[in-house]
PDB file of C-alpha atoms in Angstrom:
ATOM      1  CA  UNK A   1     -28.528 -31.011  93.645  1.00  0.00           C
ATOM      2  CA  UNK A   2     -27.187 -30.945  90.056  1.00  0.00           C
ATOM      3  CA  UNK A   3     -24.399 -33.437  89.474  1.00  0.00           C
ATOM      4  CA  UNK A   4     -23.467 -33.305  85.799  1.00  0.00           C
ATOM      5  CA  UNK A   5     -22.413 -30.421  83.563  1.00  0.00           C
ATOM      6  CA  UNK A   6     -25.701 -30.751  81.684  1.00  0.00           C
ATOM      7  CA  UNK A   7     -27.601 -30.667  84.991  1.00  0.00           C
ATOM      8  CA  UNK A   8     -25.747 -27.508  86.024  1.00  0.00           C
ATOM      9  CA  UNK A   9     -26.573 -25.786  82.725  1.00  0.00           C
ATOM     10  CA  UNK A  10     -30.213 -26.831  82.966  1.00  0.00           C
ATOM     11  CA  UNK A  11     -30.437 -25.612  86.586  1.00  0.00           C
ATOM     12  CA  UNK A  12     -28.857 -22.254  85.704  1.00  0.00           C
ATOM     13  CA  UNK A  13     -31.228 -21.819  82.793  1.00  0.00           C
ATOM     14  CA  UNK A  14     -34.214 -22.766  84.948  1.00  0.00           C
ATOM     15  CA  UNK A  15     -33.216 -20.124  87.516  1.00  0.00           C
ATOM     16  CA  UNK A  16     -32.858 -17.564  84.740  1.00  0.00           C
ATOM     17  CA  UNK A  17     -36.304 -18.400  83.375  1.00  0.00           C
ATOM     18  CA  UNK A  18     -37.835 -17.766  86.797  1.00  0.00           C
ATOM     19  CA  UNK A  19     -35.808 -14.726  87.948  1.00  0.00           C
ATOM     20  CA  UNK A  20     -34.911 -13.171  84.534  1.00  0.00           C
ATOM     21  CA  UNK A  21     -31.449 -12.277  85.846  1.00  0.00           C
ATOM     22  CA  UNK A  22     -29.214 -12.516  82.783  1.00  0.00           C
ATOM     23  CA  UNK A  23     -26.097 -11.404  84.677  1.00  0.00           C
ATOM     24  CA  UNK A  24     -26.377 -14.286  87.141  1.00  0.00           C
ATOM     25  CA  UNK A  25     -26.912 -16.747  84.279  1.00  0.00           C
ATOM     26  CA  UNK A  26     -23.844 -15.450  82.442  1.00  0.00           C
ATOM     27  CA  UNK A  27     -21.688 -15.545  85.588  1.00  0.00           C
ATOM     28  CA  UNK A  28     -22.831 -19.075  86.422  1.00  0.00           C
ATOM     29  CA  UNK A  29     -22.150 -20.378  82.922  1.00  0.00           C
ATOM     30  CA  UNK A  30     -18.786 -18.597  82.670  1.00  0.00           C
ATOM     31  CA  UNK A  31     -17.701 -20.127  85.982  1.00  0.00           C
ATOM     32  CA  UNK A  32     -18.864 -23.544  84.822  1.00  0.00           C
ATOM     33  CA  UNK A  33     -16.975 -23.174  81.525  1.00  0.00           C
ATOM     34  CA  UNK A  34     -13.789 -22.212  83.394  1.00  0.00           C
ATOM     35  CA  UNK A  35     -13.869 -25.373  85.496  1.00  0.00           C
ATOM     36  CA  UNK A  36     -14.989 -27.833  82.819  1.00  0.00           C
ATOM     37  CA  UNK A  37     -13.085 -29.608  80.065  1.00  0.00           C
ATOM     38  CA  UNK A  38     -13.778 -27.755  76.791  1.00  0.00           C
ATOM     39  CA  UNK A  39     -15.042 -30.804  74.883  1.00  0.00           C
ATOM     40  CA  UNK A  40     -17.312 -31.813  77.755  1.00  0.00           C
ATOM     41  CA  UNK A  41     -18.668 -28.263  77.921  1.00  0.00           C
ATOM     42  CA  UNK A  42     -19.386 -28.241  74.182  1.00  0.00           C
ATOM     43  CA  UNK A  43     -21.267 -31.526  74.473  1.00  0.00           C
ATOM     44  CA  UNK A  44     -23.290 -30.352  77.470  1.00  0.00           C
ATOM     45  CA  UNK A  45     -24.161 -27.015  75.828  1.00  0.00           C
ATOM     46  CA  UNK A  46     -25.141 -28.556  72.469  1.00  0.00           C
ATOM     47  CA  UNK A  47     -28.886 -28.881  73.298  1.00  0.00           C
ATOM     48  CA  UNK A  48     -28.900 -25.108  73.869  1.00  0.00           C
ATOM     49  CA  UNK A  49     -27.193 -24.097  70.605  1.00  0.00           C
ATOM     50  CA  UNK A  50     -30.228 -21.956  69.687  1.00  0.00           C
ATOM     51  CA  UNK A  51     -30.185 -20.093  73.013  1.00  0.00           C
ATOM     52  CA  UNK A  52     -27.771 -17.125  72.761  1.00  0.00           C
ATOM     53  CA  UNK A  53     -27.975 -16.568  76.511  1.00  0.00           C
ATOM     54  CA  UNK A  54     -26.312 -19.982  76.971  1.00  0.00           C
ATOM     55  CA  UNK A  55     -24.035 -19.960  73.930  1.00  0.00           C
ATOM     56  CA  UNK A  56     -22.465 -16.540  74.544  1.00  0.00           C
ATOM     57  CA  UNK A  57     -20.931 -17.065  77.995  1.00  0.00           C
ATOM     58  CA  UNK A  58     -19.911 -20.651  77.207  1.00  0.00           C
ATOM     59  CA  UNK A  59     -18.368 -19.917  73.816  1.00  0.00           C
ATOM     60  CA  UNK A  60     -16.716 -16.672  74.867  1.00  0.00           C
ATOM     61  CA  UNK A  61     -14.622 -18.819  77.205  1.00  0.00           C
ATOM     62  CA  UNK A  62     -14.119 -21.552  74.582  1.00  0.00           C
ATOM     63  CA  UNK A  63     -12.996 -19.047  71.939  1.00  0.00           C
ATOM     64  CA  UNK A  64     -10.533 -17.567  74.419  1.00  0.00           C
ATOM     65  CA  UNK A  65      -9.161 -21.079  74.992  1.00  0.00           C
ATOM     66  CA  UNK A  66      -9.289 -22.096  71.336  1.00  0.00           C
ATOM     67  CA  UNK A  67      -8.804 -18.956  69.233  1.00  0.00           C
ATOM     68  CA  UNK A  68      -8.493 -20.949  65.966  1.00  0.00           C
ATOM     69  CA  UNK A  69     -11.479 -23.283  66.475  1.00  0.00           C
ATOM     70  CA  UNK A  70     -13.732 -22.381  63.531  1.00  0.00           C
ATOM     71  CA  UNK A  71     -16.746 -24.198  64.971  1.00  0.00           C
ATOM     72  CA  UNK A  72     -16.498 -22.307  68.275  1.00  0.00           C
ATOM     73  CA  UNK A  73     -15.967 -18.993  66.481  1.00  0.00           C
ATOM     74  CA  UNK A  74     -19.038 -19.609  64.305  1.00  0.00           C
ATOM     75  CA  UNK A  75     -21.181 -20.605  67.288  1.00  0.00           C
ATOM     76  CA  UNK A  76     -20.245 -17.411  69.118  1.00  0.00           C
ATOM     77  CA  UNK A  77     -20.656 -15.215  66.015  1.00  0.00           C
ATOM     78  CA  UNK A  78     -24.090 -16.711  65.371  1.00  0.00           C
ATOM     79  CA  UNK A  79     -25.191 -16.114  68.967  1.00  0.00           C
ATOM     80  CA  UNK A  80     -23.966 -12.531  68.733  1.00  0.00           C
ATOM     81  CA  UNK A  81     -25.835 -12.061  65.437  1.00  0.00           C
ATOM     82  CA  UNK A  82     -29.080 -13.428  66.870  1.00  0.00           C
ATOM     83  CA  UNK A  83     -28.782 -11.233  69.954  1.00  0.00           C
ATOM     84  CA  UNK A  84     -28.071  -8.099  67.890  1.00  0.00           C
ATOM     85  CA  UNK A  85     -24.478  -7.502  68.965  1.00  0.00           C
ATOM     86  CA  UNK A  86     -23.737  -5.812  65.659  1.00  0.00           C
ATOM     87  CA  UNK A  87     -21.981  -6.528  62.380  1.00  0.00           C
ATOM     88  CA  UNK A  88     -18.470  -5.519  63.437  1.00  0.00           C
ATOM     89  CA  UNK A  89     -17.999  -8.135  66.150  1.00  0.00           C
ATOM     90  CA  UNK A  90     -19.813 -10.801  64.101  1.00  0.00           C
ATOM     91  CA  UNK A  91     -17.754 -10.006  61.018  1.00  0.00           C
ATOM     92  CA  UNK A  92     -14.490 -10.178  62.968  1.00  0.00           C
ATOM     93  CA  UNK A  93     -15.357 -13.612  64.406  1.00  0.00           C
ATOM     94  CA  UNK A  94     -16.539 -14.875  61.002  1.00  0.00           C
ATOM     95  CA  UNK A  95     -13.325 -13.675  59.359  1.00  0.00           C
ATOM     96  CA  UNK A  96     -11.300 -15.544  61.974  1.00  0.00           C
ATOM     97  CA  UNK A  97     -13.407 -18.674  61.444  1.00  0.00           C
ATOM     98  CA  UNK A  98     -12.905 -18.480  57.660  1.00  0.00           C
ATOM     99  CA  UNK A  99      -9.156 -18.215  58.176  1.00  0.00           C
ATOM    100  CA  UNK A 100      -9.154 -21.161  60.569  1.00  0.00           C
ATOM    101  CA  UNK A 101     -11.293 -23.349  58.274  1.00  0.00           C
ATOM    102  CA  UNK A 102     -11.768 -22.020  54.722  1.00  0.00           C
ATOM    103  CA  UNK A 103     -14.368 -24.739  54.033  1.00  0.00           C
ATOM    104  CA  UNK A 104     -16.681 -23.724  56.886  1.00  0.00           C
ATOM    105  CA  UNK A 105     -19.772 -22.502  55.013  1.00  0.00           C
ATOM    106  CA  UNK A 106     -21.380 -21.071  58.146  1.00  0.00           C
ATOM    107  CA  UNK A 107     -18.351 -18.824  58.632  1.00  0.00           C
ATOM    108  CA  UNK A 108     -18.687 -17.544  55.072  1.00  0.00           C
ATOM    109  CA  UNK A 109     -22.425 -16.944  55.515  1.00  0.00           C
ATOM    110  CA  UNK A 110     -21.911 -14.955  58.713  1.00  0.00           C
ATOM    111  CA  UNK A 111     -19.077 -13.008  57.057  1.00  0.00           C
ATOM    112  CA  UNK A 112     -21.405 -12.018  54.211  1.00  0.00           C
ATOM    113  CA  UNK A 113     -24.338 -11.228  56.510  1.00  0.00           C
ATOM    114  CA  UNK A 114     -22.193  -8.996  58.695  1.00  0.00           C
ATOM    115  CA  UNK A 115     -21.405  -6.554  55.879  1.00  0.00           C
ATOM    116  CA  UNK A 116     -23.655  -3.540  56.431  1.00  0.00           C
ATOM    117  CA  UNK A 117     -23.170  -1.904  53.021  1.00  0.00           C
ATOM    118  CA  UNK A 118     -25.532  -3.558  50.529  1.00  0.00           C
ATOM    119  CA  UNK A 119     -23.203  -3.235  47.527  1.00  0.00           C
ATOM    120  CA  UNK A 120     -20.301  -4.748  49.483  1.00  0.00           C
ATOM    121  CA  UNK A 121     -22.669  -7.401  50.850  1.00  0.00           C
ATOM    122  CA  UNK A 122     -23.601  -8.391  47.272  1.00  0.00           C
ATOM    123  CA  UNK A 123     -19.888  -8.772  46.505  1.00  0.00           C
ATOM    124  CA  UNK A 124     -19.423 -10.960  49.564  1.00  0.00           C
ATOM    125  CA  UNK A 125     -22.371 -13.170  48.657  1.00  0.00           C
ATOM    126  CA  UNK A 126     -20.889 -13.520  45.157  1.00  0.00           C
ATOM    127  CA  UNK A 127     -17.712 -14.873  46.739  1.00  0.00           C
ATOM    128  CA  UNK A 128     -19.701 -17.316  48.874  1.00  0.00           C
ATOM    129  CA  UNK A 129     -21.734 -18.506  45.877  1.00  0.00           C
ATOM    130  CA  UNK A 130     -18.575 -19.028  43.810  1.00  0.00           C
ATOM    131  CA  UNK A 131     -16.829 -20.901  46.611  1.00  0.00           C
ATOM    132  CA  UNK A 132     -19.899 -23.088  47.310  1.00  0.00           C
ATOM    133  CA  UNK A 133     -21.691 -23.355  43.948  1.00  0.00           C
ATOM    134  CA  UNK A 134     -24.302 -25.848  45.202  1.00  0.00           C
ATOM    135  CA  UNK A 135     -25.253 -23.689  48.183  1.00  0.00           C
ATOM    136  CA  UNK A 136     -28.785 -22.601  47.311  1.00  0.00           C
ATOM    137  CA  UNK A 137     -29.094 -20.510  50.455  1.00  0.00           C
ATOM    138  CA  UNK A 138     -26.031 -18.475  49.470  1.00  0.00           C
ATOM    139  CA  UNK A 139     -27.364 -17.981  45.947  1.00  0.00           C
ATOM    140  CA  UNK A 140     -30.777 -16.943  47.321  1.00  0.00           C
ATOM    141  CA  UNK A 141     -29.070 -14.453  49.646  1.00  0.00           C
ATOM    142  CA  UNK A 142     -27.053 -13.129  46.700  1.00  0.00           C
ATOM    143  CA  UNK A 143     -30.230 -12.694  44.633  1.00  0.00           C
ATOM    144  CA  UNK A 144     -32.093 -11.051  47.528  1.00  0.00           C
ATOM    145  CA  UNK A 145     -29.270  -8.601  48.165  1.00  0.00           C
ATOM    146  CA  UNK A 146     -28.859  -7.868  44.455  1.00  0.00           C
ATOM    147  CA  UNK A 147     -32.612  -7.161  44.347  1.00  0.00           C
ATOM    148  CA  UNK A 148     -32.242  -4.741  47.266  1.00  0.00           C
ATOM    149  CA  UNK A 149     -29.356  -3.017  45.517  1.00  0.00           C
ATOM    150  CA  UNK A 150     -31.288  -2.816  42.241  1.00  0.00           C
ATOM    151  CA  UNK A 151     -34.301  -1.343  43.993  1.00  0.00           C
ATOM    152  CA  UNK A 152     -32.419   1.148  46.159  1.00  0.00           C
ATOM    153  CA  UNK A 153     -29.940   2.374  43.553  1.00  0.00           C
ATOM    154  CA  UNK A 154     -31.716   1.543  40.289  1.00  0.00           C
ATOM    155  CA  UNK A 155     -28.695  -0.568  39.383  1.00  0.00           C
ATOM    156  CA  UNK A 156     -29.360  -2.470  36.119  1.00  0.00           C
ATOM    157  CA  UNK A 157     -26.401  -4.830  36.625  1.00  0.00           C
ATOM    158  CA  UNK A 158     -27.658  -5.813  40.081  1.00  0.00           C
ATOM    159  CA  UNK A 159     -31.121  -6.385  38.602  1.00  0.00           C
ATOM    160  CA  UNK A 160     -29.697  -8.621  35.866  1.00  0.00           C
ATOM    161  CA  UNK A 161     -27.716 -10.543  38.474  1.00  0.00           C
ATOM    162  CA  UNK A 162     -30.813 -11.061  40.632  1.00  0.00           C
ATOM    163  CA  UNK A 163     -32.839 -12.290  37.655  1.00  0.00           C
ATOM    164  CA  UNK A 164     -30.083 -14.675  36.572  1.00  0.00           C
ATOM    165  CA  UNK A 165     -29.693 -16.157  40.052  1.00  0.00           C
ATOM    166  CA  UNK A 166     -33.444 -16.485  40.648  1.00  0.00           C
ATOM    167  CA  UNK A 167     -33.830 -18.133  37.234  1.00  0.00           C
ATOM    168  CA  UNK A 168     -31.190 -20.698  38.191  1.00  0.00           C
ATOM    169  CA  UNK A 169     -32.948 -21.346  41.501  1.00  0.00           C
ATOM    170  CA  UNK A 170     -36.253 -21.761  39.638  1.00  0.00           C
ATOM    171  CA  UNK A 171     -34.680 -24.446  37.447  1.00  0.00           C
ATOM    172  CA  UNK A 172     -33.635 -26.309  40.625  1.00  0.00           C
ATOM    173  CA  UNK A 173     -36.887 -25.773  42.555  1.00  0.00           C
ATOM    174  CA  UNK A 174     -38.248 -28.976  44.058  1.00  0.00           C
ATOM    175  CA  UNK A 175     -41.779 -27.997  45.083  1.00  0.00           C
ATOM    176  CA  UNK A 176     -44.696 -26.219  43.416  1.00  0.00           C
ATOM    177  CA  UNK A 177     -44.659 -23.592  46.189  1.00  0.00           C
ATOM    178  CA  UNK A 178     -40.979 -22.801  45.529  1.00  0.00           C
ATOM    179  CA  UNK A 179     -41.608 -22.574  41.795  1.00  0.00           C
ATOM    180  CA  UNK A 180     -44.605 -20.256  42.247  1.00  0.00           C
ATOM    181  CA  UNK A 181     -42.689 -17.939  44.602  1.00  0.00           C
ATOM    182  CA  UNK A 182     -39.705 -17.758  42.250  1.00  0.00           C
ATOM    183  CA  UNK A 183     -41.910 -17.231  39.182  1.00  0.00           C
ATOM    184  CA  UNK A 184     -43.688 -14.353  40.949  1.00  0.00           C
ATOM    185  CA  UNK A 185     -40.374 -12.820  41.987  1.00  0.00           C
ATOM    186  CA  UNK A 186     -39.006 -13.107  38.461  1.00  0.00           C
ATOM    187  CA  UNK A 187     -42.155 -11.574  36.980  1.00  0.00           C
ATOM    188  CA  UNK A 188     -41.825  -8.618  39.355  1.00  0.00           C
ATOM    189  CA  UNK A 189     -38.135  -8.108  38.605  1.00  0.00           C
ATOM    190  CA  UNK A 190     -38.622  -8.390  34.859  1.00  0.00           C
ATOM    191  CA  UNK A 191     -41.334  -5.738  35.223  1.00  0.00           C
ATOM    192  CA  UNK A 192     -38.697  -3.386  36.669  1.00  0.00           C
ATOM    193  CA  UNK A 193     -36.842  -3.559  33.353  1.00  0.00           C
ATOM    194  CA  UNK A 194     -39.805  -2.151  31.404  1.00  0.00           C
TER     195      UNK A 194
END
C-alpha cells in the first residue's frame, strides 16, 4: 500500500500505464493535489516533469492555489504545449508567468512559441533575444522564424535578420558540427538573395 506522496503518484501512473485510463489518472492526481501541501506536491511530482499526464492535473491545482507562481504557470503551460492544448491557453499562462516574474526565460520562450502568426512570432522572439542577449536558443528561434517568414513572404528584411543572427551564432559555435550546420544554413540563405 503506497505511503508517501511519491508512492501515490508512482502507483497512479503505474495503473495508468496498465489500464490506459487517463481520466482515472487525472482524478487520482487532482485528489492527491487537493489533500497535499503544495510544496510537498511539487517535490513529489518533480521526477515526472516531462510527463504532461502527471504535470497537468497536479499543476492545474497548484496554479489555482498560487495564481502568481511563475514556475507553476510555466510548468503547466509547457505541459499544455507538449500535449497540444493550443497556443491561446499556453500564451495566456506564459503571459501571466512573465508578469509574475519578468526574468523567467522559460515564460518568455513559451510566450513567443505560442504566437501562431509567423510575423508576430518573429517580433516576439526579437523581444526575447533583446531581453536575454546571451540566450542562444532564443536567437536561434528568432533566426528560424525569420527564415520561415522570408521564405513564405519573400521578405528581404526577414532574410537579412536571419542571416545576421545565424552569422552571430556561427561566431559563437563551439563544435565543428554546429559550425558546419550554420555555414550550410548561411550559404542557403545567401543563395536566396541572388
